[in-house]
Tab-separated table of C-alpha atoms in Angstrom:
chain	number	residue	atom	x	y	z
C	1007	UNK	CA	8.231	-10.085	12.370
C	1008	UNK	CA	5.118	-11.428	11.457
C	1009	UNK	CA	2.998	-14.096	12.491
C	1010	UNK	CA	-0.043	-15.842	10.536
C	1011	UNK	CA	-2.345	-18.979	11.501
C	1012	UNK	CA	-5.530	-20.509	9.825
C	1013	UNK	CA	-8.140	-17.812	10.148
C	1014	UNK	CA	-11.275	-18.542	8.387
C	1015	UNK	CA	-12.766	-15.577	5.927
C	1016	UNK	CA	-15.946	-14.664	4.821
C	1017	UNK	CA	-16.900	-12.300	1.638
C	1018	UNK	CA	-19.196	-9.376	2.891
C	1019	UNK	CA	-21.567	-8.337	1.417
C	1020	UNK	CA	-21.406	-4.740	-0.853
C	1021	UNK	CA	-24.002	-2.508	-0.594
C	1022	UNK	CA	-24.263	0.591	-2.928
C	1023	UNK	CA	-26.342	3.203	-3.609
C	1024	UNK	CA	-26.609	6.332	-5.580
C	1025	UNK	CA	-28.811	9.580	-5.847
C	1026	UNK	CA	-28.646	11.557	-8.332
C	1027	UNK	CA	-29.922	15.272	-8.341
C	1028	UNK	CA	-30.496	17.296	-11.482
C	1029	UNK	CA	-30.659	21.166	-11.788
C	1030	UNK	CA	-31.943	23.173	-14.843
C	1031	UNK	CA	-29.483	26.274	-14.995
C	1032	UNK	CA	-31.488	29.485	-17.720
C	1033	UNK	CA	-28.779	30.615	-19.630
C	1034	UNK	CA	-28.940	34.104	-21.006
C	1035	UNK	CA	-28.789	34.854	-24.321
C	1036	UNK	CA	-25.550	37.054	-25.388
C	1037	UNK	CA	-24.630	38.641	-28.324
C	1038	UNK	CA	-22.204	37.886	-30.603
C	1039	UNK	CA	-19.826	40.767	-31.208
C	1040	UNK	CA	-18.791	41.174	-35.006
C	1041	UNK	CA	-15.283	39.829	-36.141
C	1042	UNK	CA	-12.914	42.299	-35.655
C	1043	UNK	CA	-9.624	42.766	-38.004
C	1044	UNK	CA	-7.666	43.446	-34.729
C	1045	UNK	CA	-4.598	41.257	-33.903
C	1046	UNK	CA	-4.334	39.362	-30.237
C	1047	UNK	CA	-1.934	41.678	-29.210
C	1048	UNK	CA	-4.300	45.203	-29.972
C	1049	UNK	CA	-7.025	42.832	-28.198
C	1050	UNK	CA	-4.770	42.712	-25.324
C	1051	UNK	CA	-3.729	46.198	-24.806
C	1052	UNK	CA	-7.175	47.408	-24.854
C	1053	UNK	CA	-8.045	44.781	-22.231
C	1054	UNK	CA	-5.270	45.954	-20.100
C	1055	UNK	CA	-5.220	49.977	-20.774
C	1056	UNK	CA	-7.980	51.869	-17.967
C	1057	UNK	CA	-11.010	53.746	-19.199
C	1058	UNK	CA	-11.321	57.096	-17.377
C	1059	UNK	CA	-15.176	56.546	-17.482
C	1060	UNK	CA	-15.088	52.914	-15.336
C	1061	UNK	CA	-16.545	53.077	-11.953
C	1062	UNK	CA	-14.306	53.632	-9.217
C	1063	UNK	CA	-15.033	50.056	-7.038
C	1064	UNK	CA	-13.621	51.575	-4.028
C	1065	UNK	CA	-15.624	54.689	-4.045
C	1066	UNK	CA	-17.325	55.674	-0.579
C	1067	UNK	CA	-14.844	53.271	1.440
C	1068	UNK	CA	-12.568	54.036	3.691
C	1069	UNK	CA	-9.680	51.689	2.893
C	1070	UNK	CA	-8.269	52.483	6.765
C	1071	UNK	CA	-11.224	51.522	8.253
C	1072	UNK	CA	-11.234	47.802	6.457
C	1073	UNK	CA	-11.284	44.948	8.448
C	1074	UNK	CA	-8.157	43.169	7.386
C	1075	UNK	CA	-8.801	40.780	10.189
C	1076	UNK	CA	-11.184	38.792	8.067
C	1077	UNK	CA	-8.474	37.536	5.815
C	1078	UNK	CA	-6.741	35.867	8.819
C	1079	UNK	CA	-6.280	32.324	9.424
C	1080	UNK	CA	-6.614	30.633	12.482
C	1081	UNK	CA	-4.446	27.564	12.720
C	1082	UNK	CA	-7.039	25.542	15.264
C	1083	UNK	CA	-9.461	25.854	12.541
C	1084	UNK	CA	-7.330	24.845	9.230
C	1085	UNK	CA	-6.277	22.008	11.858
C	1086	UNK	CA	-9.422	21.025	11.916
C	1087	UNK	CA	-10.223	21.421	8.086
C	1088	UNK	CA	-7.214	18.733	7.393
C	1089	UNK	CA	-8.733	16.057	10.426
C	1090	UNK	CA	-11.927	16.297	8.518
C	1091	UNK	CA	-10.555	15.606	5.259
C	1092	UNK	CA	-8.016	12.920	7.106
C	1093	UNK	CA	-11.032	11.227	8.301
C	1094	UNK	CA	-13.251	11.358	4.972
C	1095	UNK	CA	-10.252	9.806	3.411
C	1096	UNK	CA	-10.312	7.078	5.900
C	1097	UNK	CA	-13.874	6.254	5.944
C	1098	UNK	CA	-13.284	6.333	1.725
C	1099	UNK	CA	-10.924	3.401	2.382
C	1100	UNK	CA	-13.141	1.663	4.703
C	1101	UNK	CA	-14.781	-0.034	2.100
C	1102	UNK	CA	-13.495	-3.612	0.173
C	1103	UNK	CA	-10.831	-2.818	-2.001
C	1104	UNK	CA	-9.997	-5.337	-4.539
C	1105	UNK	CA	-6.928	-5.052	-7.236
C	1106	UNK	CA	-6.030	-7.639	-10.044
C	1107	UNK	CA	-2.615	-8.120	-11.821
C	1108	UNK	CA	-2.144	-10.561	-15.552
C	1109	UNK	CA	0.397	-13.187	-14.439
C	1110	UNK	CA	2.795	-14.348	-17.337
C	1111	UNK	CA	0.899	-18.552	-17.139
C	1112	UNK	CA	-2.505	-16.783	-18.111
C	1113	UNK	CA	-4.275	-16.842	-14.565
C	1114	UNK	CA	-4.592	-13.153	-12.891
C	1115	UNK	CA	-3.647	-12.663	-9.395
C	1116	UNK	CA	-6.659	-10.937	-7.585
C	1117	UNK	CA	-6.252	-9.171	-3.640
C	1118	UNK	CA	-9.225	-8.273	-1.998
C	1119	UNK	CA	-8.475	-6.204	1.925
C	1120	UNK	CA	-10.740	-4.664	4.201
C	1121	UNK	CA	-9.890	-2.937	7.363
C	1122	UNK	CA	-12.484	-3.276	10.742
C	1123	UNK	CA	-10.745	-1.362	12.898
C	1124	UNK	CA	-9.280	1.552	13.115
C	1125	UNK	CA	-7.800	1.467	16.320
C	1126	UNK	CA	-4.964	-1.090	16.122
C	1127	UNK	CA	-5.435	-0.978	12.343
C	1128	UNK	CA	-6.843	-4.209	12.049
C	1129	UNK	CA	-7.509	-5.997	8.577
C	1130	UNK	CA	-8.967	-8.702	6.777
C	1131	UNK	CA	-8.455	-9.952	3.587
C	1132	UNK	CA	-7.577	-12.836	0.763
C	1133	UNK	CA	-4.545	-13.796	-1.727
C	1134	UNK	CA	-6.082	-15.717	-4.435
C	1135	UNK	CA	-4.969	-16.720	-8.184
C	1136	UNK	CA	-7.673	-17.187	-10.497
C	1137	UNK	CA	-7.550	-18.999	-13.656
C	1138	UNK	CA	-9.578	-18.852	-16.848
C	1139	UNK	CA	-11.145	-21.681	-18.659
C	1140	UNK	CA	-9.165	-22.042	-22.485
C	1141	UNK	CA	-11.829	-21.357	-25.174
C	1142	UNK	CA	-9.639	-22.756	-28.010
C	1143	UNK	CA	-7.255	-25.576	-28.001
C	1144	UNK	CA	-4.391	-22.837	-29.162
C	1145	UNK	CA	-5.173	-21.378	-25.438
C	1146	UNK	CA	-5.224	-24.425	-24.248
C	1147	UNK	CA	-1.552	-25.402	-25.489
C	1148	UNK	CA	0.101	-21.817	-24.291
C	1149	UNK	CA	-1.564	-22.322	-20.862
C	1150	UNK	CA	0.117	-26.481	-20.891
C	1151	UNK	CA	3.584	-24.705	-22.392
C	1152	UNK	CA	3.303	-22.324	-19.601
C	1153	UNK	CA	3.074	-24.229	-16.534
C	1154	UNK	CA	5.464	-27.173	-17.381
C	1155	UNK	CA	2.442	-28.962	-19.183
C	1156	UNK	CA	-0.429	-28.591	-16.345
C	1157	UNK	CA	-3.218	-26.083	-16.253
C	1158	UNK	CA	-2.667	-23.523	-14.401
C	1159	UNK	CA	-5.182	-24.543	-10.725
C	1160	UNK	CA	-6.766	-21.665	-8.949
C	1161	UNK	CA	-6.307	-21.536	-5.455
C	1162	UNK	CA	-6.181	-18.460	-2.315
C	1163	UNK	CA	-5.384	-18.121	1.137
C	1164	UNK	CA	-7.224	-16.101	3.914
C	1165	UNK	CA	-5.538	-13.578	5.858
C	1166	UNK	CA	-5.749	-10.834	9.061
C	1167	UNK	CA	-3.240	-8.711	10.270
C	1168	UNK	CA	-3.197	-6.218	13.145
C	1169	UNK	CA	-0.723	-2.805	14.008
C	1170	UNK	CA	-0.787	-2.395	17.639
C	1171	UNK	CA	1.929	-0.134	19.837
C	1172	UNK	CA	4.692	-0.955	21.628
C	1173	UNK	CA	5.844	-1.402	25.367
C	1174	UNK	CA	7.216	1.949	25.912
C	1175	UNK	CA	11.165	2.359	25.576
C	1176	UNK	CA	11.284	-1.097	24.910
C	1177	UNK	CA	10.049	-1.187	21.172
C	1178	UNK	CA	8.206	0.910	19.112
C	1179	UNK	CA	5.298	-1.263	16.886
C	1180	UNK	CA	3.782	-4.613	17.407
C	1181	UNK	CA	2.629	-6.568	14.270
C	1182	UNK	CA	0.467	-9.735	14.179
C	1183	UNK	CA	-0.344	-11.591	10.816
C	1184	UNK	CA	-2.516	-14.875	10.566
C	1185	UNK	CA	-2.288	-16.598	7.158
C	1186	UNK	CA	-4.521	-19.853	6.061
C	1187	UNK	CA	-4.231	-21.446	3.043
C	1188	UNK	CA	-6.977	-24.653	2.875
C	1189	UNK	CA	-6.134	-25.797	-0.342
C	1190	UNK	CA	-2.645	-26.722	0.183
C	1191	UNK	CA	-3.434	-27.461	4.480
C	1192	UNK	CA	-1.096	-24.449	5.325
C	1193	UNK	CA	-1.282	-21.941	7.913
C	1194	UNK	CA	0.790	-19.603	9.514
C	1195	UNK	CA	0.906	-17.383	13.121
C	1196	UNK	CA	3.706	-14.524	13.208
C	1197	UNK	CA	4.537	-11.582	14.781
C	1198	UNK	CA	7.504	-8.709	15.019
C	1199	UNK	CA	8.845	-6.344	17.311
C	1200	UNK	CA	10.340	-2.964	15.899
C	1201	UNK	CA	12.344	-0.348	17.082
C	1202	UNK	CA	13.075	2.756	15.483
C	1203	UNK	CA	16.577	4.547	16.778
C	1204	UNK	CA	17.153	7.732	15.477
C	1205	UNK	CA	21.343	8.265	15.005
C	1206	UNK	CA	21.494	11.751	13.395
C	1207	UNK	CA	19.528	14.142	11.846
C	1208	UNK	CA	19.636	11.593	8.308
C	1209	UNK	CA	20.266	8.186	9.919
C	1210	UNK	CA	18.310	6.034	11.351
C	1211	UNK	CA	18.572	2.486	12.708
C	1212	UNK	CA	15.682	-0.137	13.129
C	1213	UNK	CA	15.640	-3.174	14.811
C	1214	UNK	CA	13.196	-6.152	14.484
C	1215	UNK	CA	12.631	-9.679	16.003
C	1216	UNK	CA	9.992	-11.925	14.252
C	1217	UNK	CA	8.675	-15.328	15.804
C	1218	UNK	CA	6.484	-17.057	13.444
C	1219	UNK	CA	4.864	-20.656	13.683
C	1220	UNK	CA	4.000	-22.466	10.062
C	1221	UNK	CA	1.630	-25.617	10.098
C	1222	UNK	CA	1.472	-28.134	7.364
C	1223	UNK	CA	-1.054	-30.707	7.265
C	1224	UNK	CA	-1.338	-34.133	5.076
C	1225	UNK	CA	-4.568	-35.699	4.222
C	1226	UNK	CA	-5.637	-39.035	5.269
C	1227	UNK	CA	-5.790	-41.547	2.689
C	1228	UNK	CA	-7.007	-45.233	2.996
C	1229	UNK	CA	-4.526	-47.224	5.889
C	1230	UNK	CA	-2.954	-43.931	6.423
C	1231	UNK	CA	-3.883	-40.983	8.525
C	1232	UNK	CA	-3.190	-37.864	8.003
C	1233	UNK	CA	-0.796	-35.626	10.374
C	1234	UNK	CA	0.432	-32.061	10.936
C	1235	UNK	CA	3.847	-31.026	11.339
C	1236	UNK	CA	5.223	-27.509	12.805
C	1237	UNK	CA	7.999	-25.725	11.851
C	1238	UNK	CA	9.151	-22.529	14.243
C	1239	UNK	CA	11.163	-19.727	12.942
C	1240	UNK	CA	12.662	-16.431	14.546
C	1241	UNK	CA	14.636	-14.091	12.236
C	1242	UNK	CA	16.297	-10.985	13.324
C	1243	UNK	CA	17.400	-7.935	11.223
C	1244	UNK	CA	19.151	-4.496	11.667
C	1245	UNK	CA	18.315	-1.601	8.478
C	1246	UNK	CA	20.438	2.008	8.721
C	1247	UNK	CA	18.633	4.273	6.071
C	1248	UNK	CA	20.207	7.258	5.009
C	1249	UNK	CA	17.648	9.611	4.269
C	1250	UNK	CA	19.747	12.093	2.207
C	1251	UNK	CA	20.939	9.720	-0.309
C	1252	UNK	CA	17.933	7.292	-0.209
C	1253	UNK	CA	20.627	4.496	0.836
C	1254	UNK	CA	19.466	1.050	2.882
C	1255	UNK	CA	21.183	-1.504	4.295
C	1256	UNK	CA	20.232	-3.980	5.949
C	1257	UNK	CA	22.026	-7.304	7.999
C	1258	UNK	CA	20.010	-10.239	9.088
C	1259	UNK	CA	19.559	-14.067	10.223
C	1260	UNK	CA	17.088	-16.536	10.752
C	1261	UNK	CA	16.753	-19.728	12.489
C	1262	UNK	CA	14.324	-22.278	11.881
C	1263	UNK	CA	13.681	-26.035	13.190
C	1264	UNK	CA	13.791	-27.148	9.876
C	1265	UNK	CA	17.260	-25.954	9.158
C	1266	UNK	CA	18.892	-25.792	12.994
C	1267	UNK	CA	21.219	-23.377	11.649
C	1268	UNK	CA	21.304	-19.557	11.485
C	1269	UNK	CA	21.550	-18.958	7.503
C	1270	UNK	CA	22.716	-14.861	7.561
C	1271	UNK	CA	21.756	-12.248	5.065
C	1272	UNK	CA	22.889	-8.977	3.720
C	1273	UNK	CA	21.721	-6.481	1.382
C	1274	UNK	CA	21.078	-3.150	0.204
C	1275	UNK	CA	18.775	-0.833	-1.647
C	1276	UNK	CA	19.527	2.539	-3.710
C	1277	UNK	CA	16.528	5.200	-4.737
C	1278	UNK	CA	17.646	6.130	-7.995
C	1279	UNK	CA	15.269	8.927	-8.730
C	1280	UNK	CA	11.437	9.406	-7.984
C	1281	UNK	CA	9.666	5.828	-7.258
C	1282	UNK	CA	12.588	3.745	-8.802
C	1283	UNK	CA	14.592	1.779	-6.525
C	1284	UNK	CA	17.234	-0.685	-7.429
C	1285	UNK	CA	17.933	-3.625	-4.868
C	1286	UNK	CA	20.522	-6.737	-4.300
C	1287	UNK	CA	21.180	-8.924	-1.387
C	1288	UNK	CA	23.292	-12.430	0.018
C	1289	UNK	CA	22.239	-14.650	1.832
C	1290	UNK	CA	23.254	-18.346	3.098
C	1291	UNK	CA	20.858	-21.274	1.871
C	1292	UNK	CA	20.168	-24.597	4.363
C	1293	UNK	CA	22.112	-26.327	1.116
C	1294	UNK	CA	25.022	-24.287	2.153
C	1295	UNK	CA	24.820	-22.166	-1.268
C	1296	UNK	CA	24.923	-18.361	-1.678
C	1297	UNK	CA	21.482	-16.923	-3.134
C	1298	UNK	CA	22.720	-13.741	-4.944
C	1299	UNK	CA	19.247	-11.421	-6.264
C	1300	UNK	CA	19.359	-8.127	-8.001
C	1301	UNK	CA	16.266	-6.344	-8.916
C	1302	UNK	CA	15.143	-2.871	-9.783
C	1303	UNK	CA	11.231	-1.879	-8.995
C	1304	UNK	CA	9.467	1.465	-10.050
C	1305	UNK	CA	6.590	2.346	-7.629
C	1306	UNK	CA	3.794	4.824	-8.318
C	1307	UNK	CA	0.032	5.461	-6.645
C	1308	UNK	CA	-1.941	8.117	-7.453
């Protein structure tokens, strides 16, 4: 589960520098051999075929006495070769990282994320969407015709999230999320419990409880004053994967004050082949109608 509440976020500041060291490298001059009437293959063959006249490279060396032992690897040390890369990565991905997607109303969707701490991996960050000013009224019109005839409004919410272990045999991870959105007076403080239970050597089962508090505030206007309201919401869900077959399911229910009823959900996802994965799922609304969803997502980093 996860849990969010108003936490205020500043942009740091990026420094960068860069050195740059040049090298002058003398460069022999060779001479070119005359074109030769010979095909590839003659080329080859006289590559490959030995010239009784080359020098013998292992003349004077007794091949018994070699030192094989030089070629050997010790595993402590090529241990220690992958920690040090491990950690260059990490300190790599210490820095801001930012990432922008087009959304189909014209505004772009920009994620900025920073982790400052390592040890319960601990992040900050912020959601925003940004819009663009129209420079002609045609952009203008497709922006209206896109967003039921408004402009598109920018707006972002703050974030931090924490990873922190479990208690022993009792569950396995603890996450904590804090979520603040000023612009529409929204926050939310979660959290979840998981549990990973092996069942075979292909099966797994995992178990998590979320508990999450959402806050929604109204602003004051003239003979009224404004008020916050509170809305608490559990939800708990059980996923077997089958790791041969790429196969999910997964069975769940939440409860929240709002509703006062569990609403239950079920669904499923399929790899199909490398990074593709196709999805569906059930669930109960507070209307009392069935939400049906099928999607298919393709995934790829590099």
């Amino acid at each position: 589960m996860e849990f969010s509440t108003g936490f205020g976020w500043t942009r740091l500041p990026v420094l960068a520098a860069a050195f740059i060291l040049g090298s002058v490298l003398t460069v022999s001059a060779q001479i070119i051999q005359p074109f030769s009437a010979a095909t590839p293959d003659e080329d080859a063959e006289a590559a490959e075929a030995p010239d009784a006249n080359d020098p013998d490279v292992l003349k004077g060396i007794d091949v018994d006495k070699l030192d094989w032992g030089q070629l050997a690897i010790d595993a402590g040390t090529l241990n220690d070769l992958i920690a040090a890369k491990k950690r260059a990565q990490a300190a790599a991905n210490d820095g801001m990282n930012w990432s922008s997607n087009a959304n189909a109303n014209g505004s772009s969707a920009v994620t900025v994320k920073q982790s400052v701490s390592s040890f319960w991996d601990a992040r900050i960050g912020a959601d925003m969407t940004v819009t663009s000013e129209p420079r002609t009224m045609s952009e203008l019109l497709a922006q209206k015709a896109a967003n039921g005839g408004n402009l598109p409004q920018s707006s972002g919410s703050a974030w931090a999230a924490a990873t922190a272990p479990g208690a022993g045999p009792i569950w396995d991870k603890t996450a904590v999320e804090a979520r603040v959105d000023p612009g529409a007076e929204q926050s939310k403080l979660g959290a979840s419990l998981t549990k990973l239970v092996p069942l075979s050597g292909d099966t797994s089962l995992t178990l998590q409880n979320g508990y999450s508090v959402n806050q929604q505030g109204t602003t004051a206007v003239p003979g009224i004053g404004g008020h916050i309201t509170r809305n608490y919401e559990t939800d708990q869900s059980a996923k077997v994967t089958l790791t041969d077959t790429g196969t999910s399911i997964t069975a769940g229910q939440t409860l929240s004050t709002a509703d006062d009823k569990w609403l239950r959900k079920f669904g499923a996802e399929q790899k199909l082949f490398d990074n593709v994965t196709v999805s569906g799922s059930v669930g109960e609304t507070s209307q009392g109608a069935i939400n049906k969803s099928l999607t298919a997502g393709f995934k790829k980093s590099w």
